[in-house]
Short mmCIF file of C-alpha atoms in Angstrom, two decimals:
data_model
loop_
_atom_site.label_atom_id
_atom_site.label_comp_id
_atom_site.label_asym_id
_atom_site.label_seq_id
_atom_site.Cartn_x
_atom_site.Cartn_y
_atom_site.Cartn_z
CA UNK A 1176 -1.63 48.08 -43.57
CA UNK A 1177 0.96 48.35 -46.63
CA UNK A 1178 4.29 47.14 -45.58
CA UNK A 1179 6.45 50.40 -45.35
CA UNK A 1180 10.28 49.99 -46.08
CA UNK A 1181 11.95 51.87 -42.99
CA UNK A 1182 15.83 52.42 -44.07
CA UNK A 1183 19.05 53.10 -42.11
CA UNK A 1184 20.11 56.97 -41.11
CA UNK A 1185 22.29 56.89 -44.04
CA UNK A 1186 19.55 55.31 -46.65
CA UNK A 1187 21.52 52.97 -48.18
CA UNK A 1188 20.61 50.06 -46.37
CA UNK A 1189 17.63 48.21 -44.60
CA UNK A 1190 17.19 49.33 -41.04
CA UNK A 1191 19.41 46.82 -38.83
CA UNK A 1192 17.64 46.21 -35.57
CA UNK A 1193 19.00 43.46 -32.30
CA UNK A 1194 15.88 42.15 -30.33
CA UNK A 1195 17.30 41.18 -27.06
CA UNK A 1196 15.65 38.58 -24.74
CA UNK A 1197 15.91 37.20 -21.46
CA UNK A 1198 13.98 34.12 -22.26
CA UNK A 1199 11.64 33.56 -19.04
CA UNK A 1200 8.54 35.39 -20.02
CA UNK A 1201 6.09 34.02 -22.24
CA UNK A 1202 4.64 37.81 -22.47
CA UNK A 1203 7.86 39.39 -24.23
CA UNK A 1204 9.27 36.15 -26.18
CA UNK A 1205 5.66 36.41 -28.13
CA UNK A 1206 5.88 40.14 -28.60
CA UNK A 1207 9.06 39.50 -29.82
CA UNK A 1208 7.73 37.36 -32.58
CA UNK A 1209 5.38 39.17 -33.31
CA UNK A 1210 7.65 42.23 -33.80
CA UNK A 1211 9.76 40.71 -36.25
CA UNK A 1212 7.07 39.52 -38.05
CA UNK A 1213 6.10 42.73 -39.04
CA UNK A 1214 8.99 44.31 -38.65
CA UNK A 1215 10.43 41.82 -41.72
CA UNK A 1216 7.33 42.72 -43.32
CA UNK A 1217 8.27 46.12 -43.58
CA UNK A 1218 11.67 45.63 -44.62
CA UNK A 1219 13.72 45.72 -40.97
CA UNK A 1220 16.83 43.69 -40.52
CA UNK A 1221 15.99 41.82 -37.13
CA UNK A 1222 18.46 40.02 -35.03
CA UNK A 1223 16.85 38.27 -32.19
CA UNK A 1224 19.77 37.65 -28.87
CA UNK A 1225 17.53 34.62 -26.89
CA UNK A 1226 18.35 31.34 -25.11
CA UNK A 1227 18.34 28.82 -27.43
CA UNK A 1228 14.92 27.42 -25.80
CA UNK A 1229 13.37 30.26 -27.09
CA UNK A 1230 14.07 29.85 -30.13
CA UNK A 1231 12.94 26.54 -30.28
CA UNK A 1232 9.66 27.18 -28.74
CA UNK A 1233 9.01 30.77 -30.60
CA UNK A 1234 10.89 29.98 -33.72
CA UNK A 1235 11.92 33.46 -34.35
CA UNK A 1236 14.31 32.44 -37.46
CA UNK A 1237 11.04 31.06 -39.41
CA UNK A 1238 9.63 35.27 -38.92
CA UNK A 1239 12.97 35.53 -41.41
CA UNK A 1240 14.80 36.81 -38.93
CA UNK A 1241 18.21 35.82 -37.60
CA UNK A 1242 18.26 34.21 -33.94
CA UNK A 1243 21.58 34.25 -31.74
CA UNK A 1244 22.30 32.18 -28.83
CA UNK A 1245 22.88 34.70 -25.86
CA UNK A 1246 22.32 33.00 -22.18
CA UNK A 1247 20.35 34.59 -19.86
CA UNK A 1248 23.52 34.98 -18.09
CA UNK A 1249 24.80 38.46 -17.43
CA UNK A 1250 28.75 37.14 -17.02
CA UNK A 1251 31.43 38.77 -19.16
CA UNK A 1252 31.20 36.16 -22.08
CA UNK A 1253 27.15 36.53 -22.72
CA UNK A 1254 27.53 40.32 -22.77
CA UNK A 1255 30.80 39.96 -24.93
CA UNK A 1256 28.16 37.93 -27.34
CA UNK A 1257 26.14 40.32 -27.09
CA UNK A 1258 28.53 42.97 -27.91
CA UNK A 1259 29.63 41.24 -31.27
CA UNK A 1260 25.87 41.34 -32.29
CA UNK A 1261 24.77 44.89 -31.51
CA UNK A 1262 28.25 45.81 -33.39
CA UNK A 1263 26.87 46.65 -36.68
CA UNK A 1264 23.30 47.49 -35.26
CA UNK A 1265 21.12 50.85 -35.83
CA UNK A 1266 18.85 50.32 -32.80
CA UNK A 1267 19.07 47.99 -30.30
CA UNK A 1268 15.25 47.05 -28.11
CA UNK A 1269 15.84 45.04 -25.38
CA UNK A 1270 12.51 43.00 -23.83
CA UNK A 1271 12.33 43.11 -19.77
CA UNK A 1272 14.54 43.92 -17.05
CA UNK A 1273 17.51 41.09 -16.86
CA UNK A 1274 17.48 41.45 -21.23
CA UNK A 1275 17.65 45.28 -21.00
CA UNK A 1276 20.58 45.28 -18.53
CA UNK A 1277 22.63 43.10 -20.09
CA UNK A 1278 22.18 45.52 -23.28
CA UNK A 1279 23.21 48.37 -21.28
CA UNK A 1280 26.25 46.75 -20.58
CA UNK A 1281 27.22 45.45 -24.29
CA UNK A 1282 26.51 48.88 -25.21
CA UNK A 1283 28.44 50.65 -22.85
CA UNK A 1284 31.53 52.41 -23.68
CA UNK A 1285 31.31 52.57 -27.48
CA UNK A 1286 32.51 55.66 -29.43
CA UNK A 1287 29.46 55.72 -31.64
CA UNK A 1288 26.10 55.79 -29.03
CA UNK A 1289 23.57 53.12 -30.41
CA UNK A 1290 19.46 54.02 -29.31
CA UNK A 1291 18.63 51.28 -26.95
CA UNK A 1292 14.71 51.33 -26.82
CA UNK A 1293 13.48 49.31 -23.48
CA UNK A 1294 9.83 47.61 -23.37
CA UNK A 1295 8.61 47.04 -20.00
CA UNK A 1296 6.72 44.43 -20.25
CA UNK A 1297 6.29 44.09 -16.09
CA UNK A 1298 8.03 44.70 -12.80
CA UNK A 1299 10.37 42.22 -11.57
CA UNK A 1300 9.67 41.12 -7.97
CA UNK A 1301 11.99 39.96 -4.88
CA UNK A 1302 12.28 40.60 -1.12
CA UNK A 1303 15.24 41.70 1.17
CA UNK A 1304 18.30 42.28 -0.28
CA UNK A 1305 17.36 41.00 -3.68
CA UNK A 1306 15.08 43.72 -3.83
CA UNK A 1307 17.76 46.19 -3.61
CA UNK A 1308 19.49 44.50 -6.70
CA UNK A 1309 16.39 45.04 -8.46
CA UNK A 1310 15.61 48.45 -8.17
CA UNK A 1311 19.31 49.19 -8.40
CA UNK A 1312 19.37 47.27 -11.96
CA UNK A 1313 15.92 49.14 -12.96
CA UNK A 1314 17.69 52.77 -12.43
CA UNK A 1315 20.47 51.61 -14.30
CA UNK A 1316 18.59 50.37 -16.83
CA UNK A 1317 15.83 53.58 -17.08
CA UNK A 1318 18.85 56.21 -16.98
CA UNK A 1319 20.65 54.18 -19.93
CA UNK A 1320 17.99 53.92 -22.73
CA UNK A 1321 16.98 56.38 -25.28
CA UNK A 1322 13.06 55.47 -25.00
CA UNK A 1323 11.29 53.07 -22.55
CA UNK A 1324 8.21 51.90 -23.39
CA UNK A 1325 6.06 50.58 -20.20
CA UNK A 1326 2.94 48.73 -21.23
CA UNK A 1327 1.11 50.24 -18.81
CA UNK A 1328 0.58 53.70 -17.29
CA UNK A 1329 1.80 52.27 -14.18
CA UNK A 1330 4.73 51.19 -15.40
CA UNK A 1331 5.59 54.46 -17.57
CA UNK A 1332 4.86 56.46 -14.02
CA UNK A 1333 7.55 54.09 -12.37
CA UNK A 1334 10.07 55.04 -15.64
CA UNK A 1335 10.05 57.82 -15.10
CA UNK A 1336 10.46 57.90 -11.10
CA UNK A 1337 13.31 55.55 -11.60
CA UNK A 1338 15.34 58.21 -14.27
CA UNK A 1339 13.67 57.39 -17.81
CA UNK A 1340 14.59 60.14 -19.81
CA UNK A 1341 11.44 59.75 -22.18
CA UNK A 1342 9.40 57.02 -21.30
CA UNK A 1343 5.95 56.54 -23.07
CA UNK A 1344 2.65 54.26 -23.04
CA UNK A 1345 3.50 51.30 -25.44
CA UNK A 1346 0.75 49.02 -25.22
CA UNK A 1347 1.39 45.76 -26.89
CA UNK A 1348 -1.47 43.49 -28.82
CA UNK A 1349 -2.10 39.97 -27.22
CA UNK A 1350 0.58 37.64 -27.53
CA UNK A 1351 -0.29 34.08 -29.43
CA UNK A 1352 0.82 31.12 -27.43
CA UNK A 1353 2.75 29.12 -29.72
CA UNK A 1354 0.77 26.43 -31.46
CA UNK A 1355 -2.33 28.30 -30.44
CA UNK A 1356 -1.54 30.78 -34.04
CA UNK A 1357 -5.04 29.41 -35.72
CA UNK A 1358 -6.80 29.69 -32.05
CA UNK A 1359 -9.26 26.26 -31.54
CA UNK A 1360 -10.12 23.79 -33.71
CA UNK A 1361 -13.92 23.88 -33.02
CA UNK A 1362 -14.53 25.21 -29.80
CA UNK A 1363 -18.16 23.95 -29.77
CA UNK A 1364 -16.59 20.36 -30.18
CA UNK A 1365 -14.06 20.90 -28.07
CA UNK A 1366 -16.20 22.85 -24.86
CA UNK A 1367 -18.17 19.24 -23.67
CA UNK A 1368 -15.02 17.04 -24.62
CA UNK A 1369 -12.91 18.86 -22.71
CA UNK A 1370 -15.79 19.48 -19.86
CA UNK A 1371 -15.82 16.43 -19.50
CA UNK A 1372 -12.24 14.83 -19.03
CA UNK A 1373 -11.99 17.67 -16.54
CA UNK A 1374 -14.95 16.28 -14.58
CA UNK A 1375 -17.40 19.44 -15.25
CA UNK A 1376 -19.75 18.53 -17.09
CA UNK A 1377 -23.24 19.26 -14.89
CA UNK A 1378 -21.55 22.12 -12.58
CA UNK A 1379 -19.71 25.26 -13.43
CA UNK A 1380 -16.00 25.80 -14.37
CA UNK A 1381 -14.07 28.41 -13.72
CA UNK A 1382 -10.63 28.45 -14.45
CA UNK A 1383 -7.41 30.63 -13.38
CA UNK A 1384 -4.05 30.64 -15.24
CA UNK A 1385 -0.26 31.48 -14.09
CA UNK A 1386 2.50 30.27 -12.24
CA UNK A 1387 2.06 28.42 -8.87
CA UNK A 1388 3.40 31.26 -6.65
CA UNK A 1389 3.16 33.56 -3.85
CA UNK A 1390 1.79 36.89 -5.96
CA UNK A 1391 -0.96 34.77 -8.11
CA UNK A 1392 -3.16 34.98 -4.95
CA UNK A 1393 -3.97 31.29 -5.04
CA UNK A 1394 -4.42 30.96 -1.33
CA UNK A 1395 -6.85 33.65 -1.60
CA UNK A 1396 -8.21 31.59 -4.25
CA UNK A 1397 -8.38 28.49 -2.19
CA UNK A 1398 -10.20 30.53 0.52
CA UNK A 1399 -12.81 31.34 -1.62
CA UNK A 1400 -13.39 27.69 -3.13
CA UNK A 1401 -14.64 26.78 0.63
CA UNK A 1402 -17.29 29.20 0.29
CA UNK A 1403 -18.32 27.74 -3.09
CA UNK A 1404 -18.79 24.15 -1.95
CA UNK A 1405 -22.11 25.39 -0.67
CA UNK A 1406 -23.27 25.31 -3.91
CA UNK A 1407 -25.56 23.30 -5.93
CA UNK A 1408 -24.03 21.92 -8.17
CA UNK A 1409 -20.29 22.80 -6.91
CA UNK A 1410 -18.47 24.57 -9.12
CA UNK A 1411 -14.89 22.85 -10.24
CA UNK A 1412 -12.13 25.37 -10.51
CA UNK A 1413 -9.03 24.31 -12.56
CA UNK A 1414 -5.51 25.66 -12.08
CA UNK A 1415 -3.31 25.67 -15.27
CA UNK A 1416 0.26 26.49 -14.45
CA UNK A 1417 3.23 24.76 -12.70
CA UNK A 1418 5.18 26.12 -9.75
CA UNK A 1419 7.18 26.44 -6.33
CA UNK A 1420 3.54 26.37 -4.24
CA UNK A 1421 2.19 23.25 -5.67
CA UNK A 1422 2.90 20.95 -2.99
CA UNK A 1423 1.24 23.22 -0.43
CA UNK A 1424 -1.76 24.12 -2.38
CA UNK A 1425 -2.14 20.27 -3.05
CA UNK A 1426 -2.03 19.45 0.63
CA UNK A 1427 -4.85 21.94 1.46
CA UNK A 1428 -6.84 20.66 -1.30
CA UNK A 1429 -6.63 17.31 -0.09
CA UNK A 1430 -6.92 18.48 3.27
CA UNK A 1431 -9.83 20.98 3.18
CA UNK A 1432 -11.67 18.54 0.65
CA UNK A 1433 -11.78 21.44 -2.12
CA UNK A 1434 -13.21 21.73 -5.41
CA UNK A 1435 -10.05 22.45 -7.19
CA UNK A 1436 -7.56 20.81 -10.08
CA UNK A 1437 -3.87 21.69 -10.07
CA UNK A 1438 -3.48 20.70 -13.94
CA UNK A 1439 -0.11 21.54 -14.12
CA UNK A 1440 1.30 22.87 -17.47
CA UNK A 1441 -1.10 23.33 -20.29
CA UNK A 1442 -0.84 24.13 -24.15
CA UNK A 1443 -4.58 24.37 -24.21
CA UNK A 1444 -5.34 27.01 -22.69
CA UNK A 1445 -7.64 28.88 -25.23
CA UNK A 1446 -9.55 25.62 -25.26
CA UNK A 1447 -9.75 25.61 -21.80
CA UNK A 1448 -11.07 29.67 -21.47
CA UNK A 1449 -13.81 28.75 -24.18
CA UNK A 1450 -14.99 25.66 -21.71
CA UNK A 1451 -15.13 27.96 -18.69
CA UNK A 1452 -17.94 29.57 -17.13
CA UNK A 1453 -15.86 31.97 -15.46
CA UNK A 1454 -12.31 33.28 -15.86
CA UNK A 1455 -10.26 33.89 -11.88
CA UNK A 1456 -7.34 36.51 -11.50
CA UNK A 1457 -7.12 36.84 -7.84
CA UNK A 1458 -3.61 38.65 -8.45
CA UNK A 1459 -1.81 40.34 -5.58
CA UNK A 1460 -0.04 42.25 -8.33
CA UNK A 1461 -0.01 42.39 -11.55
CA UNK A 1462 1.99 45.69 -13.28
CA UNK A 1463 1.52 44.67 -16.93
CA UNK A 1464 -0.63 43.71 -19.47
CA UNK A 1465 -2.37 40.54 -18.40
CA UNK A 1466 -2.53 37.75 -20.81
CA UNK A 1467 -5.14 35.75 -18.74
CA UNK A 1468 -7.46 38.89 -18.51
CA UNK A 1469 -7.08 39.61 -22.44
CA UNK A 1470 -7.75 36.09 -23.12
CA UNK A 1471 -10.89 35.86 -20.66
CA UNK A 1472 -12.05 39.20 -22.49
CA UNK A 1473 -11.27 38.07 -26.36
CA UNK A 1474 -13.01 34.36 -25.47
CA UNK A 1475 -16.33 36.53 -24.14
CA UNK A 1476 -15.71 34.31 -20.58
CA UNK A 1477 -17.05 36.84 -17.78
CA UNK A 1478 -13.27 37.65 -15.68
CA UNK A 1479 -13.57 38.35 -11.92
CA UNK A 1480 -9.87 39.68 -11.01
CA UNK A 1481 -8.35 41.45 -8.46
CA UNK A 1482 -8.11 45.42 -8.36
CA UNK A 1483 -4.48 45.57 -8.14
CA UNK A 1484 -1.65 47.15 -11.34
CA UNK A 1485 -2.71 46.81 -14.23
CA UNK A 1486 -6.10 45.19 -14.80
CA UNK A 1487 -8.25 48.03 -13.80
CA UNK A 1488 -7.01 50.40 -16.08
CA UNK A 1489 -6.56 46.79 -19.17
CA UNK A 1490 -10.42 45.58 -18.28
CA UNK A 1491 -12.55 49.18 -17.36
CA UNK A 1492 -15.98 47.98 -16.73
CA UNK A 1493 -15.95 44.58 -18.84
CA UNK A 1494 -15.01 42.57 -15.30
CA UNK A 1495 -15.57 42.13 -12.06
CA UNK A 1496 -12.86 43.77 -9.82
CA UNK A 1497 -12.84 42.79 -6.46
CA UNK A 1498 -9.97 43.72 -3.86
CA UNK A 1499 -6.80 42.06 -3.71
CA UNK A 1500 -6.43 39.52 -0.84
CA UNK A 1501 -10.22 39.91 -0.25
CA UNK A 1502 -11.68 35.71 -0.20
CA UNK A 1503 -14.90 36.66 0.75
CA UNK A 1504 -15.46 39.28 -2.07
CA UNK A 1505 -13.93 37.03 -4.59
CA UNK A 1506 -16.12 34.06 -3.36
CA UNK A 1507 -19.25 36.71 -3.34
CA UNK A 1508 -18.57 38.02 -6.68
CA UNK A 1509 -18.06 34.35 -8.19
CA UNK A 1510 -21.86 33.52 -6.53
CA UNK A 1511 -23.26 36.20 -7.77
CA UNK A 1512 -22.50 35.48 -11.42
CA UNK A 1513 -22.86 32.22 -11.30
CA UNK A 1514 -26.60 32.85 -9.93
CA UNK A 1515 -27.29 35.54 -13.00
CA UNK A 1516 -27.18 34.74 -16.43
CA UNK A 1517 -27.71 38.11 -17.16
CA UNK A 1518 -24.77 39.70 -15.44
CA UNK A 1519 -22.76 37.29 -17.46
CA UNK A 1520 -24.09 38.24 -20.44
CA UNK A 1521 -23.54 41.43 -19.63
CA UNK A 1522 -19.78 41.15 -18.73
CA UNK A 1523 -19.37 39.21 -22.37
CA UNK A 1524 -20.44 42.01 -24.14
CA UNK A 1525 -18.42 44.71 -22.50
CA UNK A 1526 -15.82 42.41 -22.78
CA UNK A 1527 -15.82 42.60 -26.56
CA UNK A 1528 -16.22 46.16 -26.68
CA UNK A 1529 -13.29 46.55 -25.03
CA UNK A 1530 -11.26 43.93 -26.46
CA UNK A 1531 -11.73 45.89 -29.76
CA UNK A 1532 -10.04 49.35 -27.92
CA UNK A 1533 -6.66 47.27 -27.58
CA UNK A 1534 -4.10 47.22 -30.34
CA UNK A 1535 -3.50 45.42 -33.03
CA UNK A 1536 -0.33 43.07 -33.60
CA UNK A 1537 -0.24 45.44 -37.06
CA UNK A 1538 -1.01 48.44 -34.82
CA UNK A 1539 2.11 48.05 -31.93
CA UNK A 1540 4.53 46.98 -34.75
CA UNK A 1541 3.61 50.20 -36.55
CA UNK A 1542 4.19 52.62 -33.08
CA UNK A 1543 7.42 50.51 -32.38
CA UNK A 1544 8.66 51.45 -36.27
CA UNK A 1545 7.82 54.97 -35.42
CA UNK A 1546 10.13 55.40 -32.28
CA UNK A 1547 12.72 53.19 -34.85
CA UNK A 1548 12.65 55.59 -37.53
CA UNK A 1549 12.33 58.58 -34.97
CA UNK A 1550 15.38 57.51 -33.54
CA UNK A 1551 17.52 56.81 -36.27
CA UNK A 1552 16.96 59.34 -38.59
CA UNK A 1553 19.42 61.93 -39.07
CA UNK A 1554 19.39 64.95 -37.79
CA UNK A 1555 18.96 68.34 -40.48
CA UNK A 1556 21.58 70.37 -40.49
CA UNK A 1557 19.97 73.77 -39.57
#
């Protein structure tokens, strides 16, 4: 796509734009690079408001645009930061729920009303009374912006039951995970070198990706695994993420004597999907976009997941969906493929197909500009 210049509402200058970040999801700090990217491209001012370890991992300054220290903090100074930046600003977009709030506030109260467009990447979680602070921050949040933009229909339904004034489907392209821009070396060198330092090299590997916590489903996960080491070979599943849980899942691993490798963090991800036999997402929830399953999908790796949020309506028919909490149908529907080749081949094809029905990096950078220039044009005088 040509780059297209977008200008201010008075035309005389580049369209000024403040990308504001919380900093703790992976999901919106790469959409946010990969927004200004294009959106420099095109001829946008960006100012990117992140922790500084976003920066440093996502490198937004070498996009060409300008990166601000902002804490994830919400106290007085951070949104008086804040405030400074958005000063001179034509449109402020704010990335998640914690980001968009402290927006709201640093916007609040000026004489001139600046859009504030709101992507929702996913829906922040708690119990008890933190879960009233939530959903009190999300209606303060929906009722203050000028557009949200929920990444799923779910989430633009929940917009819009929370007080979004105009909220709309904004589907954004799969992020890159930083160092991963070139995607791997050679996976055909790569799939029995890494196969093998993960001890699966004459049995089947399936792999699962997030955070060690309560709404990943890993116990469910775990359940399952017991039913696998019936198997001939067993299949090894590997676990890359780091979290809260690990010390219990560990202890019934060790306990239980399952087939299953907490590996902790990993930057090799990618490589690790193009090893895999099969890709888990046993999910309790899961509102947004999921990386893992758009991953799984892009790599051809058959997905089973969980039917919960998101992933029916990101996957249609290219996975296996199987009910959320449900161990035995997880453990059935892992079998199953694992006993025909030609299911899986199946799965890697409709993955593919519908892969190629998500948008482009090019294509959400060009719908984003739209609601920009929609926003900030001036208004005819009739």
């Amino acid at each position: 796509m040509t780059p297209v210049s977008s200008h201010s509402p008075h035309g005389q200058s580049p369209l000024r734009t403040v990308q504001v970040l919380g900093g703790g999801n992976a999901g919106s700090s790469a959409h946010v690079r990969s927004l200004a990217v294009g959106l420099v491209a095109r001829g946008v001012k960006v100012t990117v408001c992140a922790p500084s370890d976003a920066e440093c991992t996502y490198d937004f300054t070498g996009t060409g645009a300008e990166h601000v220290h902002v804490p994830r903090s919400s106290d007085p100074v951070s949104v008086a930061a804040l405030r400074a930046v958005c000063a001179d600003a034509d449109l402020v977009h704010a990335h998640g729920l914690h980001a968009s709030f402290r927006a709201v506030l640093a916007l609040g109260g000026r004489r001139v009303r600046t859009p504030l467009v709101v992507t929702w990447h996913d829906r922040a979680y708690a119990e008890g009374a933190r879960a009233h602070l939530l959903r009190a921050l999300e209606r303060r949040v929906m009722k203050a912006a000028t557009v949200v933009l929920g990444t799923t229909s779910g989430l633009v339904d929940g917009a819009r039951r929370t007080g979004a004034r105009d909220a709309r489907l904004g589907p954004v392209a799969l992020p890159v995970r930083p160092g991963n821009e070139a995607g791997p070396e050679d996976p055909d060198r790569l799939r029995p070198k890494l196969r093998a330092e993960l001890g699966a090299v004459e049995r089947p590997l399936l792999v699962a990706v997030g955070s060690l916590e309560w709404h990943r489903g890993y116990d469910v996960l775990l359940d399952a695994a017991r039913v696998w080491r019936r198997l001939d070979p067993v299949p090894l599943v590997v676990v890359a993420g780091e979290g809260p849980l690990r010390a219990e899942l560990q202890g019934r691993i060790e306990s239980e004597g399952l087939p299953v490798l907490l590996a902790g963090r990993r930057d090799d991800v990618p490589d690790l999907l193009a090893a895999a036999d099969l890709a888990l997402l046993p999910a309790r929830r899961e509102t947004g976009r999921s990386v893992l399953a758009q991953e799984a999908l892009h790599a051809r790796v058959p997905l089973v997941a969980a039917e919960v949020g998101g992933i029916p309506e990101l996957v249609g028919d290219a996975a296996e969906l199987v009910p959320a909490g449900d161990a035995r149908g997880l453990a059935d529907a892992v079998v199953g493929l694992l006993g025909d080749p030609g299911r899986r081949d199946g799965l890697r094809a409709r993955g593919a197909r519908q892969a190629a029905t998500w948008p482009t990096e090019d294509e959400t950078v060009a719908q984003v500009l739209s609601v920009y220039d929609e926003l900030t044009q001036p208004t005819p005088l009739l």
